[in-house]
Amino acid sequence: MIAALIRWSVENRILVVITALIIAAAGAWSVRETPVDALPDLSDVQVIIKTTFPGQAPQVVEDQVTYPLTTAMLSVPKALTVRGYSFFGDSYVYVIFEDGTDLYWARSRVLEYLNQVAGSLPAAATSSLGPDATGVGWVFQYALVDRRGEFDLAQLRSLQDWFLKFELQSLPGVAEVATIGGMVKQYQVVVDPDKLRAFGVTLAALKSAIRAGNSETGGSVIEMGEAEYMVRATGYLQGIEDLAAIPLGVNEQGTPLVLEDVAEIRIGPQMRRGVADLDGEGEVVGGVVVMRWGENALKTIDAVKARLTELASSLPEGVEIVTTYDRSDLIHRSVDTLKSTLVKEFIVVALVCALFLFHLRSSAVIVLSLPLGVLVAFIVMRAQGIIANIMSLGGIAIAIGAMVDSAIVMI
């Protein structure tokens, strides 16, 4: 059969050349479209459920949140393992699925069972699914640095949370932009127990008054002059002064009692669970870009860097974006290593064939067949959804030796 195939190829050289050109074109397209990453993604298919239960001890979180969620997730189809972790105010449940399970199918099943158990959770507990990413999705990290010292950590955190984060999350391939460090600004009401007791105000009444004083209500419409005017009651708080003026009631003499009479109102940071430090020079605000599962890491990183370059001019003067981790450097080095290895192998093979076979045309056949073999490998990788990384590219480089041996034997 091999002899017949060789005979047919010799008799139909034009068809062989056309076929080789088609394979080369398809391989070049596959090389361009195949996702590139430095590390192979060997992580399990998992879905993370994060539940926030503010102010509760780990044992309370375990009993009222983690345990009901883990027992409910045990019946999720194709779930192999369910792991639950309880912390102060937070609960994490990891649902690990069988190999080969589609991640988005798994997320929809977890969300379905989460809706079923939501009624048994405390009213103050809020559950959400983690990003559609894996453990190797951490591809880029940056820090916001104020060289002049004009902005504090709360202002830098606001720039990250309300500006950079939303801009980067809109990019294709980005699953999440996590914030590290900084201060989250919040309005704090520090009540005086003695004043509450003196005025006869309970904490529940004070909480209800704050909630009622920060809301808006829509009414109906009024028709005047053949036009409709919408009626709306605006009541959102705009600052400390509005918060201080929230009424709590009146005393026996009819004097209004407001919030500032029983509490100190201030702006302060939310309780922090960690900090971010850059090069030992002080605290900064950091951002971690997490890539979506199955995306092209190199394209995602390039898009993030291009967007950060565009946004740098919109930041306040003195605030800089410093790159602290960039996986594209490792990706480029991996690809460059493969390129140099292939070139060296082509040269060595051509020289060996020329010296031992004393036939330059034979070495030319091998040098032409090697690139086609590599391109065919990329076609198969693209068809099977295999990402080009250190392992797969290294396998291609090693397999070239076997390709050369077989070609020499055939000659």
mmCIF file of C-alpha atoms in Angstrom:
data_model
loop_
_atom_site.group_PDB
_atom_site.id
_atom_site.type_symbol
_atom_site.label_atom_id
_atom_site.label_comp_id
_atom_site.label_asym_id
_atom_site.label_seq_id
_atom_site.Cartn_x
_atom_site.Cartn_y
_atom_site.Cartn_z
ATOM 1 C CA MET A 1 0.000 0.000 0.000
ATOM 2 C CA ILE A 2 2.859 2.364 0.797
ATOM 3 C CA ALA A 3 4.467 1.644 -2.585
ATOM 4 C CA ALA A 4 1.161 2.345 -4.339
ATOM 5 C CA LEU A 5 0.761 5.606 -2.437
ATOM 6 C CA ILE A 6 4.274 6.696 -3.405
ATOM 7 C CA ARG A 7 3.645 5.722 -7.038
ATOM 8 C CA TRP A 8 0.384 7.693 -7.097
ATOM 9 C CA SER A 9 2.096 10.717 -5.553
ATOM 10 C CA VAL A 10 4.825 10.646 -8.175
ATOM 11 C CA GLU A 11 2.305 10.423 -10.986
ATOM 12 C CA ASN A 12 0.142 13.237 -9.569
ATOM 13 C CA ARG A 13 2.674 15.791 -8.444
ATOM 14 C CA ILE A 14 0.389 18.763 -9.019
ATOM 15 C CA LEU A 15 -2.310 17.316 -6.755
ATOM 16 C CA VAL A 16 0.309 16.593 -4.095
ATOM 17 C CA VAL A 17 1.592 20.174 -4.247
ATOM 18 C CA ILE A 18 -1.967 21.582 -4.092
ATOM 19 C CA THR A 19 -2.776 19.346 -1.117
ATOM 20 C CA ALA A 20 0.394 20.461 0.649
ATOM 21 C CA LEU A 21 -0.493 24.118 0.061
ATOM 22 C CA ILE A 22 -4.008 23.571 1.423
ATOM 23 C CA ILE A 23 -2.591 21.844 4.498
ATOM 24 C CA ALA A 24 -0.100 24.680 4.973
ATOM 25 C CA ALA A 25 -2.852 27.306 4.740
ATOM 26 C CA ALA A 26 -5.097 25.424 7.170
ATOM 27 C CA GLY A 27 -2.152 24.933 9.516
ATOM 28 C CA ALA A 28 -1.221 28.611 9.403
ATOM 29 C CA TRP A 29 -4.815 29.541 10.270
ATOM 30 C CA SER A 30 -4.791 27.021 13.124
ATOM 31 C CA VAL A 31 -1.523 28.453 14.474
ATOM 32 C CA ARG A 32 -3.064 31.920 14.498
ATOM 33 C CA GLU A 33 -6.361 30.852 16.073
ATOM 34 C CA THR A 34 -5.130 28.288 18.619
ATOM 35 C CA PRO A 35 -5.198 29.714 22.166
ATOM 36 C CA VAL A 36 -1.706 30.221 23.568
ATOM 37 C CA ASP A 37 -0.760 29.944 27.228
ATOM 38 C CA ALA A 38 2.363 29.166 29.191
ATOM 39 C CA LEU A 39 0.915 26.530 31.520
ATOM 40 C CA PRO A 40 -1.381 23.588 30.775
ATOM 41 C CA ASP A 41 -4.711 23.796 32.574
ATOM 42 C CA LEU A 42 -4.920 20.541 34.541
ATOM 43 C CA SER A 43 -7.365 21.806 37.158
ATOM 44 C CA ASP A 44 -10.634 20.063 37.943
ATOM 45 C CA VAL A 45 -13.967 21.299 36.675
ATOM 46 C CA GLN A 46 -15.284 23.128 39.710
ATOM 47 C CA VAL A 47 -17.888 25.708 40.653
ATOM 48 C CA ILE A 48 -17.414 27.930 43.701
ATOM 49 C CA ILE A 49 -20.295 29.266 45.779
ATOM 50 C CA LYS A 50 -19.475 32.242 47.952
ATOM 51 C CA THR A 51 -22.000 33.243 50.616
ATOM 52 C CA THR A 52 -21.614 36.407 52.648
ATOM 53 C CA PHE A 53 -23.138 36.367 56.138
ATOM 54 C CA PRO A 54 -21.957 39.659 57.696
ATOM 55 C CA GLY A 55 -20.826 39.770 61.294
ATOM 56 C CA GLN A 56 -21.273 36.072 62.050
ATOM 57 C CA ALA A 57 -18.745 33.769 63.685
ATOM 58 C CA PRO A 58 -17.345 30.811 61.713
ATOM 59 C CA GLN A 59 -19.378 28.293 63.722
ATOM 60 C CA VAL A 60 -22.625 30.149 62.980
ATOM 61 C CA VAL A 61 -21.666 30.371 59.299
ATOM 62 C CA GLU A 62 -20.918 26.644 59.311
ATOM 63 C CA ASP A 63 -24.234 25.647 60.898
ATOM 64 C CA GLN A 64 -26.578 28.008 59.069
ATOM 65 C CA VAL A 65 -24.928 28.392 55.648
ATOM 66 C CA THR A 66 -22.119 25.961 54.824
ATOM 67 C CA TYR A 67 -23.826 22.793 56.037
ATOM 68 C CA PRO A 68 -27.151 23.373 54.190
ATOM 69 C CA LEU A 69 -25.300 24.249 50.980
ATOM 70 C CA THR A 70 -22.921 21.280 51.054
ATOM 71 C CA THR A 71 -25.709 18.779 51.723
ATOM 72 C CA ALA A 72 -27.795 20.250 48.894
ATOM 73 C CA MET A 73 -24.890 20.164 46.414
ATOM 74 C CA LEU A 74 -24.196 16.481 47.071
ATOM 75 C CA SER A 75 -27.097 15.604 44.759
ATOM 76 C CA VAL A 76 -25.899 17.725 41.827
ATOM 77 C CA PRO A 77 -25.456 15.501 38.735
ATOM 78 C CA LYS A 78 -21.847 14.504 37.929
ATOM 79 C CA ALA A 79 -20.569 16.058 41.166
ATOM 80 C CA LEU A 80 -17.649 14.078 42.584
ATOM 81 C CA THR A 81 -16.706 16.060 45.675
ATOM 82 C CA VAL A 82 -18.254 18.894 47.675
ATOM 83 C CA ARG A 83 -16.006 20.841 50.033
ATOM 84 C CA GLY A 84 -17.144 23.542 52.419
ATOM 85 C CA TYR A 85 -15.103 26.161 54.278
ATOM 86 C CA SER A 86 -16.405 28.592 56.878
ATOM 87 C CA PHE A 87 -14.752 31.874 57.841
ATOM 88 C CA PHE A 88 -15.760 34.970 59.709
ATOM 89 C CA GLY A 89 -18.696 36.347 57.749
ATOM 90 C CA ASP A 90 -18.022 34.209 54.648
ATOM 91 C CA SER A 91 -18.713 30.701 53.440
ATOM 92 C CA TYR A 92 -17.095 28.960 50.466
ATOM 93 C CA VAL A 93 -18.432 25.758 48.914
ATOM 94 C CA TYR A 94 -16.452 24.033 46.152
ATOM 95 C CA VAL A 95 -18.342 21.598 43.889
ATOM 96 C CA ILE A 96 -15.922 19.450 41.859
ATOM 97 C CA PHE A 97 -17.300 17.622 38.811
ATOM 98 C CA GLU A 98 -16.215 14.672 36.695
ATOM 99 C CA ASP A 99 -13.524 15.192 34.071
ATOM 100 C CA GLY A 100 -14.928 16.266 30.741
ATOM 101 C CA THR A 101 -17.969 18.022 32.206
ATOM 102 C CA ASP A 102 -18.770 21.285 30.481
ATOM 103 C CA LEU A 103 -18.118 24.125 32.894
ATOM 104 C CA TYR A 104 -21.182 26.146 31.948
ATOM 105 C CA TRP A 105 -23.435 23.100 32.211
ATOM 106 C CA ALA A 106 -22.011 22.535 35.700
ATOM 107 C CA ARG A 107 -22.627 26.177 36.661
ATOM 108 C CA SER A 108 -26.251 25.998 35.529
ATOM 109 C CA ARG A 109 -26.841 22.834 37.568
ATOM 110 C CA VAL A 110 -25.265 24.383 40.671
ATOM 111 C CA LEU A 111 -27.338 27.518 40.232
ATOM 112 C CA GLU A 112 -30.481 25.391 39.930
ATOM 113 C CA TYR A 113 -29.815 23.594 43.222
ATOM 114 C CA LEU A 114 -28.740 26.860 44.847
ATOM 115 C CA ASN A 115 -32.146 28.348 44.078
ATOM 116 C CA GLN A 116 -33.796 25.358 45.725
ATOM 117 C CA VAL A 117 -31.896 25.736 48.990
ATOM 118 C CA ALA A 118 -31.962 29.559 49.084
ATOM 119 C CA GLY A 119 -35.166 29.563 51.145
ATOM 120 C CA SER A 120 -33.509 27.702 54.026
ATOM 121 C CA LEU A 121 -30.623 30.154 54.340
ATOM 122 C CA PRO A 122 -30.724 33.169 56.687
ATOM 123 C CA ALA A 123 -32.256 36.322 55.249
ATOM 124 C CA ALA A 124 -28.984 38.233 55.662
ATOM 125 C CA ALA A 125 -26.962 35.623 53.752
ATOM 126 C CA THR A 126 -26.179 36.450 50.117
ATOM 127 C CA SER A 127 -24.909 33.727 47.775
ATOM 128 C CA SER A 128 -23.200 34.080 44.404
ATOM 129 C CA LEU A 129 -21.205 31.903 42.029
ATOM 130 C CA GLY A 130 -17.499 32.408 41.542
ATOM 131 C CA PRO A 131 -16.084 33.466 38.166
ATOM 132 C CA ASP A 132 -16.125 31.069 35.232
ATOM 133 C CA ALA A 133 -12.383 30.554 35.499
ATOM 134 C CA THR A 134 -9.881 27.968 36.714
ATOM 135 C CA GLY A 135 -6.893 27.958 39.001
ATOM 136 C CA VAL A 136 -4.527 29.068 36.206
ATOM 137 C CA GLY A 137 -6.745 31.981 35.167
ATOM 138 C CA TRP A 138 -4.620 34.490 37.076
ATOM 139 C CA VAL A 139 -2.888 36.011 34.030
ATOM 140 C CA PHE A 140 -2.220 39.667 34.847
ATOM 141 C CA GLN A 141 -1.837 41.866 37.900
ATOM 142 C CA TYR A 142 -1.249 45.571 38.364
ATOM 143 C CA ALA A 143 -1.030 48.154 41.137
ATOM 144 C CA LEU A 144 -2.259 51.735 41.462
ATOM 145 C CA VAL A 145 0.524 53.908 42.857
ATOM 146 C CA ASP A 146 0.386 57.580 43.841
ATOM 147 C CA ARG A 147 3.934 58.903 43.590
ATOM 148 C CA ARG A 148 2.998 62.366 44.864
ATOM 149 C CA GLY A 149 1.053 61.239 47.905
ATOM 150 C CA GLU A 150 -1.999 63.352 47.053
ATOM 151 C CA PHE A 151 -4.516 60.470 47.147
ATOM 152 C CA ASP A 152 -5.142 58.155 50.060
ATOM 153 C CA LEU A 153 -5.877 54.433 49.879
ATOM 154 C CA ALA A 154 -9.641 55.013 49.925
ATOM 155 C CA GLN A 155 -9.479 57.236 46.843
ATOM 156 C CA LEU A 156 -7.240 54.776 45.008
ATOM 157 C CA ARG A 157 -9.619 51.965 45.913
ATOM 158 C CA SER A 158 -12.531 53.978 44.520
ATOM 159 C CA LEU A 159 -10.639 54.480 41.245
ATOM 160 C CA GLN A 160 -10.063 50.740 41.019
ATOM 161 C CA ASP A 161 -13.579 49.618 41.996
ATOM 162 C CA TRP A 162 -15.615 52.203 40.096
ATOM 163 C CA PHE A 163 -13.452 52.914 37.052
ATOM 164 C CA LEU A 164 -10.701 50.468 36.113
ATOM 165 C CA LYS A 165 -12.561 47.345 37.187
ATOM 166 C CA PHE A 166 -15.626 48.027 35.035
ATOM 167 C CA GLU A 167 -13.522 48.981 32.022
ATOM 168 C CA LEU A 168 -11.435 45.804 32.178
ATOM 169 C CA GLN A 169 -14.360 43.466 32.865
ATOM 170 C CA SER A 170 -15.943 44.532 29.575
ATOM 171 C CA LEU A 171 -13.031 43.045 27.607
ATOM 172 C CA PRO A 172 -13.530 39.664 25.906
ATOM 173 C CA GLY A 173 -11.877 36.839 27.800
ATOM 174 C CA VAL A 174 -11.891 38.562 31.197
ATOM 175 C CA ALA A 175 -13.967 36.727 33.806
ATOM 176 C CA GLU A 176 -13.235 38.893 36.832
ATOM 177 C CA VAL A 177 -11.082 41.753 38.037
ATOM 178 C CA ALA A 178 -10.408 41.265 41.754
ATOM 179 C CA THR A 179 -9.254 44.138 43.948
ATOM 180 C CA ILE A 180 -6.538 43.768 46.572
ATOM 181 C CA GLY A 181 -5.701 46.227 49.324
ATOM 182 C CA GLY A 182 -6.848 49.787 49.830
ATOM 183 C CA MET A 183 -9.684 51.103 51.938
ATOM 184 C CA VAL A 184 -13.388 50.812 51.148
ATOM 185 C CA LYS A 185 -15.035 54.081 52.145
ATOM 186 C CA GLN A 186 -18.216 53.833 54.174
ATOM 187 C CA TYR A 187 -20.462 56.021 56.293
ATOM 188 C CA GLN A 188 -20.203 54.983 59.917
ATOM 189 C CA VAL A 189 -22.795 55.695 62.620
ATOM 190 C CA VAL A 190 -21.255 55.240 66.052
ATOM 191 C CA VAL A 191 -24.126 55.298 68.538
ATOM 192 C CA ASP A 192 -23.874 56.416 72.160
ATOM 193 C CA PRO A 193 -25.630 53.853 74.397
ATOM 194 C CA ASP A 194 -26.238 56.404 77.153
ATOM 195 C CA LYS A 195 -27.988 58.806 74.767
ATOM 196 C CA LEU A 196 -30.081 55.999 73.309
ATOM 197 C CA ARG A 197 -31.200 55.069 76.799
ATOM 198 C CA ALA A 198 -31.877 58.696 77.717
ATOM 199 C CA PHE A 199 -34.059 59.340 74.675
ATOM 200 C CA GLY A 200 -35.690 55.916 74.713
ATOM 201 C CA VAL A 201 -34.506 54.938 71.200
ATOM 202 C CA THR A 202 -33.736 51.321 70.378
ATOM 203 C CA LEU A 203 -31.172 50.084 67.891
ATOM 204 C CA ALA A 204 -33.935 48.536 65.795
ATOM 205 C CA ALA A 205 -35.718 51.890 65.550
ATOM 206 C CA LEU A 206 -32.485 53.638 64.649
ATOM 207 C CA LYS A 207 -31.781 51.080 61.925
ATOM 208 C CA SER A 208 -35.289 51.425 60.508
ATOM 209 C CA ALA A 209 -34.993 55.213 60.489
ATOM 210 C CA ILE A 210 -31.727 55.097 58.517
ATOM 211 C CA ARG A 211 -33.203 52.661 56.005
ATOM 212 C CA ALA A 212 -36.330 54.770 55.578
ATOM 213 C CA GLY A 213 -34.310 57.973 55.242
ATOM 214 C CA ASN A 214 -32.292 56.647 52.298
ATOM 215 C CA SER A 215 -34.841 55.690 49.677
ATOM 216 C CA GLU A 216 -36.776 56.995 46.739
ATOM 217 C CA THR A 217 -40.394 56.422 45.868
ATOM 218 C CA GLY A 218 -42.122 56.806 42.526
ATOM 219 C CA GLY A 219 -45.663 58.100 42.315
ATOM 220 C CA SER A 220 -48.113 58.407 39.472
ATOM 221 C CA VAL A 221 -48.235 61.069 36.758
ATOM 222 C CA ILE A 222 -50.005 64.435 36.607
ATOM 223 C CA GLU A 223 -51.438 65.701 33.346
ATOM 224 C CA MET A 224 -51.020 69.439 32.872
ATOM 225 C CA GLY A 225 -51.194 71.318 29.609
ATOM 226 C CA GLU A 226 -51.560 68.142 27.528
ATOM 227 C CA ALA A 227 -48.341 66.802 29.020
ATOM 228 C CA GLU A 228 -47.670 64.201 31.685
ATOM 229 C CA TYR A 229 -45.370 64.970 34.589
ATOM 230 C CA MET A 230 -43.998 62.127 36.674
ATOM 231 C CA VAL A 231 -44.188 62.390 40.449
ATOM 232 C CA ARG A 232 -41.161 61.181 42.363
ATOM 233 C CA ALA A 233 -40.064 61.532 45.974
ATOM 234 C CA THR A 234 -36.266 61.849 46.133
ATOM 235 C CA GLY A 235 -34.668 60.814 49.412
ATOM 236 C CA TYR A 236 -31.206 59.420 48.742
ATOM 237 C CA LEU A 237 -28.548 60.563 51.176
ATOM 238 C CA GLN A 238 -25.856 62.740 49.625
ATOM 239 C CA GLY A 239 -23.452 63.164 52.522
ATOM 240 C CA ILE A 240 -22.855 63.269 56.256
ATOM 241 C CA GLU A 241 -25.163 66.263 56.678
ATOM 242 C CA ASP A 242 -28.134 64.392 55.207
ATOM 243 C CA LEU A 243 -27.380 61.377 57.364
ATOM 244 C CA ALA A 244 -27.125 63.507 60.497
ATOM 245 C CA ALA A 245 -30.520 65.089 59.846
ATOM 246 C CA ILE A 246 -32.486 61.819 59.714
ATOM 247 C CA PRO A 247 -35.395 62.185 62.188
ATOM 248 C CA LEU A 248 -35.852 59.623 64.923
ATOM 249 C CA GLY A 249 -38.988 61.154 66.490
ATOM 250 C CA VAL A 250 -39.896 63.944 68.907
ATOM 251 C CA ASN A 251 -39.611 64.250 72.669
ATOM 252 C CA GLU A 252 -42.319 65.211 75.114
ATOM 253 C CA GLN A 253 -41.830 68.921 74.390
ATOM 254 C CA GLY A 254 -42.203 68.351 70.654
ATOM 255 C CA THR A 255 -38.551 68.936 69.843
ATOM 256 C CA PRO A 256 -37.375 66.845 66.882
ATOM 257 C CA LEU A 257 -34.812 64.160 67.644
ATOM 258 C CA VAL A 258 -32.350 63.534 64.811
ATOM 259 C CA LEU A 259 -29.594 60.988 64.296
ATOM 260 C CA GLU A 260 -26.710 63.271 65.245
ATOM 261 C CA ASP A 261 -28.250 63.722 68.707
ATOM 262 C CA VAL A 262 -27.601 60.094 69.628
ATOM 263 C CA ALA A 263 -24.621 59.083 67.467
ATOM 264 C CA GLU A 264 -21.358 60.249 65.960
ATOM 265 C CA ILE A 265 -21.454 60.217 62.158
ATOM 266 C CA ARG A 266 -18.219 59.947 60.223
ATOM 267 C CA ILE A 267 -16.585 58.587 57.107
ATOM 268 C CA GLY A 268 -14.200 55.725 57.729
ATOM 269 C CA PRO A 269 -12.777 52.529 56.186
ATOM 270 C CA GLN A 270 -14.516 49.196 56.115
ATOM 271 C CA MET A 271 -12.866 46.463 58.164
ATOM 272 C CA ARG A 272 -10.059 44.989 56.096
ATOM 273 C CA ARG A 273 -9.061 41.351 55.684
ATOM 274 C CA GLY A 274 -5.714 42.024 53.981
ATOM 275 C CA VAL A 275 -3.305 44.580 52.554
ATOM 276 C CA ALA A 276 -1.251 45.033 49.387
ATOM 277 C CA ASP A 277 2.355 46.227 49.527
ATOM 278 C CA LEU A 278 4.572 47.027 46.548
ATOM 279 C CA ASP A 279 8.344 46.524 46.804
ATOM 280 C CA GLY A 280 8.301 47.282 50.521
ATOM 281 C CA GLU A 281 7.651 50.978 49.829
ATOM 282 C CA GLY A 282 4.158 51.135 51.310
ATOM 283 C CA GLU A 283 0.580 50.100 50.723
ATOM 284 C CA VAL A 284 -1.010 50.276 47.294
ATOM 285 C CA VAL A 285 -4.222 49.152 45.613
ATOM 286 C CA GLY A 286 -3.864 46.119 43.350
ATOM 287 C CA GLY A 287 -5.993 44.540 40.656
ATOM 288 C CA VAL A 288 -5.921 40.899 39.533
ATOM 289 C CA VAL A 289 -7.231 40.035 36.059
ATOM 290 C CA VAL A 290 -8.715 36.525 35.919
ATOM 291 C CA MET A 291 -9.137 34.990 32.483
ATOM 292 C CA ARG A 292 -12.324 33.183 31.469
ATOM 293 C CA TRP A 293 -12.123 29.410 31.057
ATOM 294 C CA GLY A 294 -10.953 28.270 27.611
ATOM 295 C CA GLU A 295 -9.929 31.718 26.375
ATOM 296 C CA ASN A 296 -6.695 32.732 24.685
ATOM 297 C CA ALA A 297 -4.406 33.964 27.455
ATOM 298 C CA LEU A 298 -2.092 35.903 25.148
ATOM 299 C CA LYS A 299 -4.927 37.778 23.422
ATOM 300 C CA THR A 300 -6.589 38.508 26.753
ATOM 301 C CA ILE A 301 -3.404 39.919 28.268
ATOM 302 C CA ASP A 302 -2.706 42.033 25.179
ATOM 303 C CA ALA A 303 -6.239 43.445 25.312
ATOM 304 C CA VAL A 304 -5.879 44.252 29.026
ATOM 305 C CA LYS A 305 -2.559 46.020 28.519
ATOM 306 C CA ALA A 306 -3.919 48.016 25.592
ATOM 307 C CA ARG A 307 -6.961 49.112 27.608
ATOM 308 C CA LEU A 308 -4.821 50.092 30.615
ATOM 309 C CA THR A 309 -2.650 52.193 28.318
ATOM 310 C CA GLU A 310 -5.772 53.985 27.094
ATOM 311 C CA LEU A 311 -7.105 54.515 30.615
ATOM 312 C CA ALA A 312 -3.822 55.839 32.018
ATOM 313 C CA SER A 313 -4.538 59.297 30.583
ATOM 314 C CA SER A 314 -7.904 59.376 32.387
ATOM 315 C CA LEU A 315 -6.406 58.843 35.828
ATOM 316 C CA PRO A 316 -5.674 61.799 38.132
ATOM 317 C CA GLU A 317 -2.269 63.358 37.711
ATOM 318 C CA GLY A 318 0.318 61.507 39.755
ATOM 319 C CA VAL A 319 -1.494 58.137 39.791
ATOM 320 C CA GLU A 320 0.322 55.411 37.854
ATOM 321 C CA ILE A 321 -0.517 51.860 36.821
ATOM 322 C CA VAL A 322 2.403 49.539 37.609
ATOM 323 C CA THR A 323 2.432 46.024 36.174
ATOM 324 C CA THR A 324 3.340 43.493 38.862
ATOM 325 C CA TYR A 325 2.653 40.211 37.015
ATOM 326 C CA ASP A 326 2.413 39.549 33.292
ATOM 327 C CA ARG A 327 2.234 35.987 32.037
ATOM 328 C CA SER A 328 2.689 37.061 28.419
ATOM 329 C CA ASP A 329 6.458 37.253 29.022
ATOM 330 C CA LEU A 330 6.534 33.554 29.866
ATOM 331 C CA ILE A 331 4.282 32.760 26.897
ATOM 332 C CA HIS A 332 6.530 34.627 24.464
ATOM 333 C CA ARG A 333 9.621 32.911 25.850
ATOM 334 C CA SER A 334 7.967 29.506 25.437
ATOM 335 C CA VAL A 335 7.042 30.228 21.818
ATOM 336 C CA ASP A 336 10.504 31.621 21.060
ATOM 337 C CA THR A 337 12.085 28.489 22.518
ATOM 338 C CA LEU A 338 9.981 26.315 20.201
ATOM 339 C CA LYS A 339 10.890 28.457 17.184
ATOM 340 C CA SER A 340 14.608 28.293 17.890
ATOM 341 C CA THR A 341 14.394 24.544 18.536
ATOM 342 C CA LEU A 342 12.615 23.933 15.231
ATOM 343 C CA VAL A 343 15.128 25.991 13.266
ATOM 344 C CA LYS A 344 18.039 24.157 14.865
ATOM 345 C CA GLU A 345 16.438 20.783 14.163
ATOM 346 C CA PHE A 346 15.818 21.699 10.535
ATOM 347 C CA ILE A 347 19.463 22.681 10.077
ATOM 348 C CA VAL A 348 20.828 19.607 11.847
ATOM 349 C CA VAL A 349 18.553 17.250 9.915
ATOM 350 C CA ALA A 350 19.513 18.802 6.593
ATOM 351 C CA LEU A 351 23.227 18.540 7.375
ATOM 352 C CA VAL A 352 22.998 14.954 8.628
ATOM 353 C CA CYS A 353 21.044 13.844 5.583
ATOM 354 C CA ALA A 354 23.425 15.625 3.230
ATOM 355 C CA LEU A 355 26.486 14.078 4.874
ATOM 356 C CA PHE A 356 25.238 10.520 5.305
ATOM 357 C CA LEU A 357 23.035 10.156 2.218
ATOM 358 C CA PHE A 358 25.177 12.360 -0.081
ATOM 359 C CA HIS A 359 21.912 13.616 -1.576
ATOM 360 C CA LEU A 360 20.827 17.236 -1.105
ATOM 361 C CA ARG A 361 17.373 16.666 -2.572
ATOM 362 C CA SER A 362 16.671 14.095 0.136
ATOM 363 C CA SER A 363 17.463 16.622 2.846
ATOM 364 C CA ALA A 364 15.194 19.137 1.108
ATOM 365 C CA VAL A 365 12.328 16.620 1.268
ATOM 366 C CA ILE A 366 12.787 16.248 5.007
ATOM 367 C CA VAL A 367 13.055 19.987 5.609
ATOM 368 C CA LEU A 368 9.788 20.511 3.717
ATOM 369 C CA SER A 369 7.975 17.661 5.454
ATOM 370 C CA LEU A 370 8.828 18.858 8.972
ATOM 371 C CA PRO A 371 6.949 22.205 8.799
ATOM 372 C CA LEU A 372 3.955 20.453 7.246
ATOM 373 C CA GLY A 373 3.970 17.938 10.074
ATOM 374 C CA VAL A 374 4.031 20.735 12.659
ATOM 375 C CA LEU A 375 1.164 22.521 10.892
ATOM 376 C CA VAL A 376 -0.880 19.298 10.811
ATOM 377 C CA ALA A 377 -0.307 18.964 14.555
ATOM 378 C CA PHE A 378 -1.729 22.465 15.075
ATOM 379 C CA ILE A 379 -4.747 21.579 12.929
ATOM 380 C CA VAL A 380 -5.473 18.596 15.165
ATOM 381 C CA MET A 381 -4.900 20.695 18.307
ATOM 382 C CA ARG A 382 -7.325 23.343 17.065
ATOM 383 C CA ALA A 383 -9.951 20.716 16.213
ATOM 384 C CA GLN A 384 -9.676 19.076 19.645
ATOM 385 C CA GLY A 385 -9.572 22.362 21.581
ATOM 386 C CA ILE A 386 -6.050 21.800 22.917
ATOM 387 C CA ILE A 387 -4.266 24.968 24.043
ATOM 388 C CA ALA A 388 -0.711 25.590 22.857
ATOM 389 C CA ASN A 389 1.449 25.629 25.984
ATOM 390 C CA ILE A 390 4.800 24.418 27.243
ATOM 391 C CA MET A 391 3.691 20.773 27.321
ATOM 392 C CA SER A 392 2.026 20.626 23.896
ATOM 393 C CA LEU A 393 4.725 22.668 22.154
ATOM 394 C CA GLY A 394 7.425 20.571 23.814
ATOM 395 C CA GLY A 395 5.686 17.432 22.570
ATOM 396 C CA ILE A 396 5.763 18.787 19.019
ATOM 397 C CA ALA A 397 9.491 19.508 19.294
ATOM 398 C CA ILE A 398 10.207 15.991 20.585
ATOM 399 C CA ALA A 399 8.019 14.346 17.951
ATOM 400 C CA ILE A 400 10.059 15.922 15.148
ATOM 401 C CA GLY A 401 12.787 13.348 15.785
ATOM 402 C CA ALA A 402 10.406 10.486 15.053
ATOM 403 C CA MET A 403 9.196 12.238 11.904
ATOM 404 C CA VAL A 404 12.766 12.606 10.643
ATOM 405 C CA ASP A 405 13.621 8.969 11.384
ATOM 406 C CA SER A 406 10.669 7.668 9.406
ATOM 407 C CA ALA A 407 11.420 9.971 6.468
ATOM 408 C CA ILE A 408 15.044 8.797 6.337
ATOM 409 C CA VAL A 409 13.988 5.153 6.441
ATOM 410 C CA MET A 410 11.532 5.700 3.583
ATOM 411 C CA ILE A 411 14.248 7.346 1.476
#
